[in-house]
Short mmCIF file of N, CA and C in Angstrom, two decimals:
data_model
loop_
_atom_site.label_atom_id
_atom_site.label_comp_id
_atom_site.label_asym_id
_atom_site.label_seq_id
_atom_site.Cartn_x
_atom_site.Cartn_y
_atom_site.Cartn_z
N MET A 1 31.62 -3.68 -22.54
CA MET A 1 30.41 -3.54 -22.10
C MET A 1 29.49 -4.14 -22.65
N SER A 2 28.64 -5.13 -22.47
CA SER A 2 27.84 -5.31 -23.32
C SER A 2 26.56 -4.22 -23.60
N ILE A 3 25.56 -4.60 -24.82
CA ILE A 3 23.96 -3.69 -24.27
C ILE A 3 23.54 -4.50 -23.89
N SER A 4 23.08 -5.77 -22.92
CA SER A 4 22.60 -6.24 -21.83
C SER A 4 22.93 -5.10 -20.86
N ASP A 5 24.19 -5.17 -20.55
CA ASP A 5 24.92 -4.51 -19.61
C ASP A 5 24.17 -2.76 -19.41
N LEU A 6 24.44 -2.33 -20.35
CA LEU A 6 23.99 -1.31 -20.49
C LEU A 6 22.93 -0.70 -20.22
N PHE A 7 21.74 -1.82 -20.60
CA PHE A 7 20.66 -1.65 -20.17
C PHE A 7 20.14 -1.99 -19.16
N ASP A 8 20.59 -3.09 -18.42
CA ASP A 8 20.31 -3.19 -16.93
C ASP A 8 21.00 -2.30 -16.11
N SER A 9 22.46 -1.49 -16.40
CA SER A 9 22.56 -0.27 -15.82
C SER A 9 21.29 0.86 -15.69
N GLY A 10 21.39 0.53 -17.00
CA GLY A 10 20.17 2.10 -17.33
C GLY A 10 18.86 2.42 -16.72
N PHE A 11 18.52 0.84 -16.19
CA PHE A 11 16.78 0.35 -15.64
C PHE A 11 17.58 0.19 -14.32
N GLN A 12 18.45 -0.22 -13.60
CA GLN A 12 18.82 0.37 -12.37
C GLN A 12 18.87 1.64 -12.46
N LYS A 13 19.79 2.34 -13.00
CA LYS A 13 19.88 4.06 -12.16
C LYS A 13 18.37 3.85 -12.86
N ARG A 14 17.48 4.10 -12.90
CA ARG A 14 15.95 4.97 -13.34
C ARG A 14 15.37 4.24 -11.54
N ASN A 15 15.48 2.61 -11.73
CA ASN A 15 15.10 2.25 -10.24
C ASN A 15 15.60 2.97 -9.11
N GLN A 16 16.81 3.04 -9.20
CA GLN A 16 17.08 3.91 -7.69
C GLN A 16 16.82 5.66 -8.17
N ASP A 17 16.65 5.73 -9.01
CA ASP A 17 16.14 7.48 -9.22
C ASP A 17 14.69 7.25 -8.37
N HIS A 18 13.95 6.70 -8.65
CA HIS A 18 12.32 6.09 -8.43
C HIS A 18 12.42 6.15 -6.74
N PHE A 19 13.15 5.47 -6.04
CA PHE A 19 13.14 5.43 -5.26
C PHE A 19 13.47 5.89 -3.71
N ALA A 20 14.58 7.07 -4.88
CA ALA A 20 15.09 8.36 -4.37
C ALA A 20 13.85 9.41 -4.19
N ALA A 21 13.04 9.30 -4.84
CA ALA A 21 11.78 10.39 -4.99
C ALA A 21 11.39 9.55 -4.02
N ILE A 22 11.08 8.29 -3.69
CA ILE A 22 9.99 7.75 -2.55
C ILE A 22 10.60 8.91 -1.49
N VAL A 23 11.91 8.08 -1.40
CA VAL A 23 12.35 8.75 -0.14
C VAL A 23 12.06 9.99 0.40
N LYS A 24 12.28 10.94 -0.86
CA LYS A 24 12.01 12.36 -0.76
C LYS A 24 10.91 12.83 -0.30
N VAL A 25 10.17 11.89 -0.70
CA VAL A 25 8.60 12.12 0.31
C VAL A 25 8.52 11.86 1.97
N ALA A 26 9.00 10.65 1.61
CA ALA A 26 9.05 9.90 3.09
C ALA A 26 10.17 10.93 3.93
N MET A 27 10.80 11.52 3.60
CA MET A 27 11.98 12.32 4.34
C MET A 27 11.25 13.77 4.35
N SER A 28 9.80 14.49 3.89
CA SER A 28 9.70 15.08 4.09
C SER A 28 9.48 16.07 5.23
N ASP A 29 8.82 15.08 6.26
CA ASP A 29 8.49 15.60 7.02
C ASP A 29 9.81 15.51 8.36
N SER A 30 10.42 14.94 7.65
CA SER A 30 11.81 14.43 8.22
C SER A 30 12.25 13.69 8.99
N VAL A 31 11.34 12.44 9.37
CA VAL A 31 11.37 11.63 9.75
C VAL A 31 10.65 10.22 9.10
N ILE A 32 11.07 8.94 9.30
CA ILE A 32 10.78 7.95 8.62
C ILE A 32 9.92 6.96 9.42
N THR A 33 9.11 7.22 9.04
CA THR A 33 8.04 6.49 9.83
C THR A 33 8.66 4.76 10.21
N ASP A 34 7.74 3.78 11.50
CA ASP A 34 7.42 2.09 11.38
C ASP A 34 7.43 2.03 9.74
N GLU A 35 5.90 2.08 9.69
CA GLU A 35 5.14 2.44 8.47
C GLU A 35 6.29 2.03 6.90
N GLU A 36 6.70 4.03 6.74
CA GLU A 36 6.78 4.10 6.09
C GLU A 36 8.16 3.42 6.03
N ARG A 37 9.19 3.22 6.81
CA ARG A 37 9.98 2.24 6.56
C ARG A 37 9.53 0.83 5.67
N ALA A 38 8.79 0.40 6.65
CA ALA A 38 7.90 -1.02 5.77
C ALA A 38 7.86 -0.94 4.78
N PHE A 39 6.87 -0.57 3.90
CA PHE A 39 7.00 0.14 2.65
C PHE A 39 8.20 0.25 2.13
N LEU A 40 9.06 1.11 1.87
CA LEU A 40 10.50 1.14 1.84
C LEU A 40 10.98 0.05 1.45
N ASP A 41 11.11 -0.92 2.54
CA ASP A 41 12.11 -1.88 2.42
C ASP A 41 11.38 -3.20 1.24
N ARG A 42 9.85 -3.19 1.34
CA ARG A 42 9.52 -3.44 -0.04
C ARG A 42 9.28 -3.43 -1.27
N LEU A 43 9.70 -1.87 -1.36
CA LEU A 43 9.70 -1.43 -2.26
C LEU A 43 10.99 -1.55 -3.02
N ALA A 44 12.06 -1.51 -2.24
CA ALA A 44 13.42 -1.69 -2.29
C ALA A 44 13.40 -3.26 -3.04
N ARG A 45 12.58 -3.75 -2.81
CA ARG A 45 12.65 -5.45 -3.05
C ARG A 45 12.25 -5.24 -4.51
N LYS A 46 10.87 -4.78 -4.43
CA LYS A 46 10.61 -4.92 -5.81
C LYS A 46 11.01 -4.81 -6.91
N LEU A 47 11.89 -3.49 -6.92
CA LEU A 47 12.60 -2.37 -7.55
C LEU A 47 14.51 -3.24 -7.42
N ASP A 48 14.89 -4.03 -6.68
CA ASP A 48 15.93 -4.98 -6.90
C ASP A 48 17.17 -3.92 -6.38
N ILE A 49 16.92 -3.21 -5.65
CA ILE A 49 17.68 -1.91 -4.71
C ILE A 49 18.74 -3.01 -4.07
N SER A 50 19.84 -2.57 -4.28
CA SER A 50 20.53 -3.67 -2.84
C SER A 50 20.58 -2.69 -1.58
N GLU A 51 20.97 -3.29 -0.49
CA GLU A 51 20.96 -3.01 0.67
C GLU A 51 22.22 -1.80 0.69
N ASN A 52 23.33 -2.08 0.29
CA ASN A 52 24.38 -0.79 0.30
C ASN A 52 23.53 0.24 -0.82
N ASP A 53 22.88 -0.11 -2.20
CA ASP A 53 22.25 1.42 -2.41
C ASP A 53 21.48 2.11 -1.64
N TYR A 54 20.62 1.04 -1.05
CA TYR A 54 19.54 1.24 -0.17
C TYR A 54 20.12 2.56 1.12
N LYS A 55 21.02 2.09 2.03
CA LYS A 55 21.44 3.09 2.45
C LYS A 55 21.83 4.16 1.55
N GLU A 56 22.58 3.79 0.77
CA GLU A 56 23.43 5.25 0.28
C GLU A 56 22.36 6.19 -0.20
N ILE A 57 20.93 5.53 -0.79
CA ILE A 57 20.00 6.58 -1.28
C ILE A 57 19.35 7.40 -0.15
N LEU A 58 18.88 6.18 1.27
CA LEU A 58 18.40 7.37 2.51
C LEU A 58 19.55 8.03 2.44
N LYS A 59 20.88 7.81 2.73
CA LYS A 59 22.27 9.17 3.17
C LYS A 59 22.04 10.38 2.16
N ASP A 60 21.91 10.25 0.91
CA ASP A 60 21.96 11.55 -0.61
C ASP A 60 20.80 10.92 -1.30
N TYR A 61 19.37 10.75 -1.15
CA TYR A 61 18.37 10.91 -1.67
C TYR A 61 18.00 11.86 -2.91
N ASN A 62 18.77 13.19 -1.94
CA ASN A 62 18.51 14.80 -3.39
C ASN A 62 19.50 14.58 -4.75
N SER A 63 20.57 13.60 -4.44
CA SER A 63 21.48 14.01 -5.22
C SER A 63 20.92 12.79 -6.83
N HIS A 64 19.86 12.16 -6.82
CA HIS A 64 19.29 11.94 -7.69
C HIS A 64 18.07 12.19 -8.28
N SER A 65 18.45 12.13 -10.05
CA SER A 65 17.20 12.88 -10.51
C SER A 65 16.19 12.14 -10.69
N ILE A 66 14.56 12.96 -11.03
CA ILE A 66 13.75 12.12 -11.46
C ILE A 66 13.39 11.92 -13.50
N ASN A 67 13.61 10.56 -13.24
CA ASN A 67 13.88 10.32 -14.67
C ASN A 67 12.33 9.80 -14.73
N PRO A 68 11.78 10.56 -15.70
CA PRO A 68 10.21 10.12 -16.21
C PRO A 68 9.64 8.68 -17.43
N PRO A 69 9.09 7.99 -16.50
CA PRO A 69 9.11 6.66 -17.60
C PRO A 69 8.64 7.50 -18.61
N ILE A 70 8.71 6.65 -20.13
CA ILE A 70 8.13 7.08 -21.59
C ILE A 70 6.73 6.68 -21.24
N SER A 71 6.47 5.69 -20.70
CA SER A 71 5.00 4.99 -20.72
C SER A 71 3.83 6.17 -20.21
N TYR A 72 2.54 5.70 -20.50
CA TYR A 72 1.97 6.58 -19.22
C TYR A 72 1.82 5.92 -18.05
N GLU A 73 1.47 4.16 -18.65
CA GLU A 73 1.63 3.33 -17.57
C GLU A 73 2.36 3.36 -16.65
N ARG A 74 3.71 3.51 -17.05
CA ARG A 74 4.96 3.35 -15.53
C ARG A 74 4.64 4.72 -15.12
N ARG A 75 4.18 5.56 -15.74
CA ARG A 75 4.04 7.22 -15.02
C ARG A 75 3.04 6.78 -13.55
N LEU A 76 2.16 6.18 -14.32
CA LEU A 76 0.87 6.22 -13.51
C LEU A 76 1.34 4.82 -12.15
N GLU A 77 2.04 4.33 -12.62
CA GLU A 77 2.82 3.32 -11.78
C GLU A 77 3.60 4.03 -10.59
N ARG A 78 4.16 4.54 -10.93
CA ARG A 78 5.36 5.64 -9.93
C ARG A 78 4.65 6.97 -9.30
N LEU A 79 3.48 6.96 -10.09
CA LEU A 79 2.64 7.95 -8.79
C LEU A 79 1.67 7.11 -7.94
N TYR A 80 1.62 6.32 -8.06
CA TYR A 80 0.65 5.22 -7.19
C TYR A 80 1.32 4.69 -6.41
N ASP A 81 3.27 4.86 -6.69
CA ASP A 81 4.34 4.55 -5.45
C ASP A 81 4.49 5.42 -4.56
N LEU A 82 4.64 6.54 -5.42
CA LEU A 82 4.55 8.24 -4.24
C LEU A 82 3.44 8.48 -3.80
N SER A 83 2.51 8.40 -4.21
CA SER A 83 1.29 8.75 -3.29
C SER A 83 0.84 7.53 -1.84
N ARG A 84 1.03 6.30 -2.46
CA ARG A 84 1.18 5.44 -1.19
C ARG A 84 2.24 6.30 0.68
N MET A 85 3.73 6.51 0.00
CA MET A 85 4.26 6.46 0.80
C MET A 85 3.73 7.63 0.97
N VAL A 86 3.55 8.66 0.53
CA VAL A 86 2.75 9.89 1.38
C VAL A 86 1.15 9.60 2.39
N TYR A 87 1.05 8.77 1.81
CA TYR A 87 -0.20 8.31 2.61
C TYR A 87 0.12 7.65 3.70
N ALA A 88 1.56 6.66 3.76
CA ALA A 88 1.72 5.91 4.87
C ALA A 88 1.48 5.97 6.11
N ASP A 89 2.11 7.16 6.28
CA ASP A 89 1.74 7.40 7.96
C ASP A 89 0.40 8.07 8.37
N HIS A 90 -0.44 8.06 7.30
CA HIS A 90 -1.76 8.32 7.63
C HIS A 90 -2.50 9.80 7.69
N ILE A 91 -1.19 10.67 7.28
CA ILE A 91 -1.32 11.96 7.36
C ILE A 91 -0.85 12.61 6.52
N LYS A 92 -1.63 13.08 5.66
CA LYS A 92 -1.32 13.99 4.52
C LYS A 92 -0.74 15.66 4.86
N GLY A 93 0.60 15.49 4.93
CA GLY A 93 0.91 16.97 5.34
C GLY A 93 1.05 17.59 4.33
N ASP A 94 1.21 18.91 4.93
CA ASP A 94 1.48 20.24 3.44
C ASP A 94 2.54 19.99 2.15
N ASP A 95 3.47 19.99 3.22
CA ASP A 95 4.94 19.55 2.70
C ASP A 95 4.98 17.78 1.51
N GLN A 96 4.00 17.29 2.21
CA GLN A 96 4.35 16.00 1.33
C GLN A 96 3.35 16.17 -0.03
N VAL A 97 2.13 16.91 0.35
CA VAL A 97 1.61 17.17 -0.49
C VAL A 97 1.99 17.81 -1.88
N VAL A 98 2.62 19.22 -1.14
CA VAL A 98 2.95 19.83 -2.26
C VAL A 98 4.25 19.34 -2.91
N LEU A 99 5.16 17.97 -1.77
CA LEU A 99 6.33 17.60 -3.06
C LEU A 99 5.98 16.76 -3.75
N LEU A 100 4.47 15.67 -3.31
CA LEU A 100 4.20 15.35 -4.51
C LEU A 100 3.70 16.12 -5.75
N GLU A 101 3.17 16.78 -5.38
CA GLU A 101 2.67 17.56 -6.62
C GLU A 101 4.03 18.43 -7.71
N LYS A 102 5.30 18.49 -7.09
CA LYS A 102 6.20 18.37 -8.05
C LYS A 102 6.98 17.18 -8.69
N LEU A 103 7.04 16.75 -7.85
CA LEU A 103 7.25 15.29 -8.09
C LEU A 103 6.26 14.62 -9.52
N SER A 104 5.25 14.30 -9.32
CA SER A 104 3.96 14.43 -10.35
C SER A 104 4.58 15.44 -11.59
N ILE A 105 5.15 16.44 -11.36
CA ILE A 105 5.31 17.48 -12.58
C ILE A 105 6.55 16.75 -13.28
N GLY A 106 7.61 16.31 -12.35
CA GLY A 106 8.58 15.91 -12.83
C GLY A 106 8.48 14.27 -13.67
N LEU A 107 7.60 13.83 -12.53
CA LEU A 107 6.67 12.42 -14.26
C LEU A 107 6.10 13.00 -15.15
N GLY A 108 6.54 13.92 -15.31
CA GLY A 108 5.73 14.14 -17.08
C GLY A 108 3.71 14.63 -16.68
N PHE A 109 3.52 14.61 -15.64
CA PHE A 109 2.16 15.76 -15.71
C PHE A 109 1.78 16.96 -15.92
N LYS A 110 1.04 17.11 -16.90
CA LYS A 110 1.09 18.86 -16.64
C LYS A 110 1.32 19.61 -15.33
N PRO A 111 1.74 20.52 -15.06
CA PRO A 111 1.78 21.50 -13.82
C PRO A 111 0.54 21.94 -13.88
N GLU A 112 -0.11 22.77 -14.34
CA GLU A 112 -1.89 22.80 -14.34
C GLU A 112 -2.54 21.89 -14.06
N ASN A 113 -2.47 20.38 -13.94
CA ASN A 113 -2.89 19.38 -13.76
C ASN A 113 -2.67 18.88 -12.47
N ALA A 114 -1.30 19.08 -11.99
CA ALA A 114 -0.84 18.29 -10.87
C ALA A 114 -1.34 18.44 -9.49
N LYS A 115 -2.14 19.75 -9.62
CA LYS A 115 -2.86 19.88 -8.27
C LYS A 115 -3.98 18.63 -7.73
N TYR A 116 -4.72 18.48 -9.03
CA TYR A 116 -5.99 17.76 -9.18
C TYR A 116 -5.39 16.40 -9.62
N VAL A 117 -4.36 15.59 -10.30
CA VAL A 117 -4.03 14.75 -10.66
C VAL A 117 -3.43 14.05 -8.79
N VAL A 118 -2.57 14.74 -8.14
CA VAL A 118 -2.39 14.82 -6.50
C VAL A 118 -4.00 14.16 -5.55
N ASP A 119 -4.68 15.54 -6.02
CA ASP A 119 -6.05 15.16 -5.56
C ASP A 119 -6.32 13.54 -5.31
N LYS A 120 -6.63 13.78 -6.80
CA LYS A 120 -7.72 11.96 -7.21
C LYS A 120 -6.46 11.16 -6.33
N ALA A 121 -5.30 10.92 -6.52
CA ALA A 121 -4.52 10.54 -6.58
C ALA A 121 -4.55 9.71 -4.97
N LEU A 122 -4.68 11.09 -3.89
CA LEU A 122 -4.42 10.97 -2.81
C LEU A 122 -5.94 9.84 -2.28
N ASN A 123 -6.73 10.38 -2.60
CA ASN A 123 -8.30 10.22 -2.42
C ASN A 123 -8.16 8.83 -2.71
N LEU A 124 -7.93 8.26 -3.77
CA LEU A 124 -8.00 6.85 -4.32
C LEU A 124 -7.15 6.00 -3.43
N ILE A 125 -6.35 6.47 -2.96
CA ILE A 125 -5.21 5.89 -2.24
C ILE A 125 -5.82 5.70 -0.57
N ASP A 126 -7.03 6.58 -0.03
CA ASP A 126 -7.01 6.56 0.68
C ASP A 126 -8.50 5.27 0.83
N LYS A 127 -8.59 4.98 -0.36
CA LYS A 127 -10.16 4.24 -0.61
C LYS A 127 -9.73 2.81 -0.09
N GLY A 128 -8.05 2.68 -0.36
CA GLY A 128 -7.32 1.98 -0.66
C GLY A 128 -7.27 0.77 -1.96
N VAL A 129 -7.82 1.29 -3.22
CA VAL A 129 -7.88 0.97 -4.29
C VAL A 129 -5.91 0.02 -4.67
N ASP A 130 -6.28 -0.54 -5.65
CA ASP A 130 -5.17 -1.33 -5.62
C ASP A 130 -4.74 -0.82 -7.06
N GLY A 131 -3.54 -1.20 -7.61
CA GLY A 131 -2.24 -0.32 -8.21
C GLY A 131 -3.90 -0.28 -9.61
N ASP A 132 -4.49 -1.35 -10.48
CA ASP A 132 -5.06 -1.71 -11.64
C ASP A 132 -6.01 -0.58 -11.58
N THR A 133 -6.72 -0.37 -10.50
CA THR A 133 -7.38 0.34 -10.48
C THR A 133 -7.31 2.06 -10.22
N PHE A 134 -6.53 2.52 -9.69
CA PHE A 134 -5.16 3.66 -9.64
C PHE A 134 -5.35 4.09 -10.72
N GLU A 135 -4.63 3.00 -11.72
CA GLU A 135 -4.64 3.73 -12.87
C GLU A 135 -5.46 4.13 -13.54
N GLU A 136 -6.33 2.93 -13.76
CA GLU A 136 -7.91 3.39 -14.60
C GLU A 136 -8.65 4.36 -14.16
N GLU A 137 -8.48 5.05 -12.47
CA GLU A 137 -9.05 6.12 -12.34
C GLU A 137 -8.61 7.39 -12.56
N ILE A 138 -7.24 7.02 -12.36
CA ILE A 138 -6.62 8.28 -12.99
C ILE A 138 -6.34 8.70 -14.23
N LYS A 139 -6.30 7.75 -15.16
CA LYS A 139 -6.18 7.55 -16.81
C LYS A 139 -7.82 8.49 -17.49
N ASN A 140 -8.99 7.72 -16.21
CA ASN A 140 -10.46 8.08 -16.80
C ASN A 140 -11.21 9.34 -16.26
N MET A 141 -9.75 10.51 -15.30
CA MET A 141 -10.69 11.92 -14.13
C MET A 141 -11.09 12.51 -14.54
N ASN A 142 -11.29 12.69 -15.76
CA ASN A 142 -11.91 13.83 -15.92
C ASN A 142 -13.14 13.10 -17.39
N ARG A 143 -13.80 12.31 -16.75
CA ARG A 143 -15.12 11.22 -17.42
C ARG A 143 -16.36 12.06 -16.75
#
């Protein structure tokens, strides 16, 4: 196996784990709505998740771990995706918010800040900000 094969498989595994985390959020209310499904479909294409992997992850999303990215920007990208999923059905259920707080800790945010970061993230999503604005606002939320 070449170095590029190892890199590709590691990258693919991280994308699958990220996708599974978003499926966990979608499934927190035991239903994937049409809007959530459309978001999952777009995200699967963006993350280069094959149709077969997509189906397998939907069946067994709990077997995937949260592998936090090293860079803060990538963590914010993942938080953006996760927050969008929570908000996809326009109902911020308590279970979804708690799960998002847990996932944010798994992404590397400090446990004592998770509630504040998630609250800010969901407020930004509610306002319809784009990914760049989201990242900038989260980075500067304590100023």
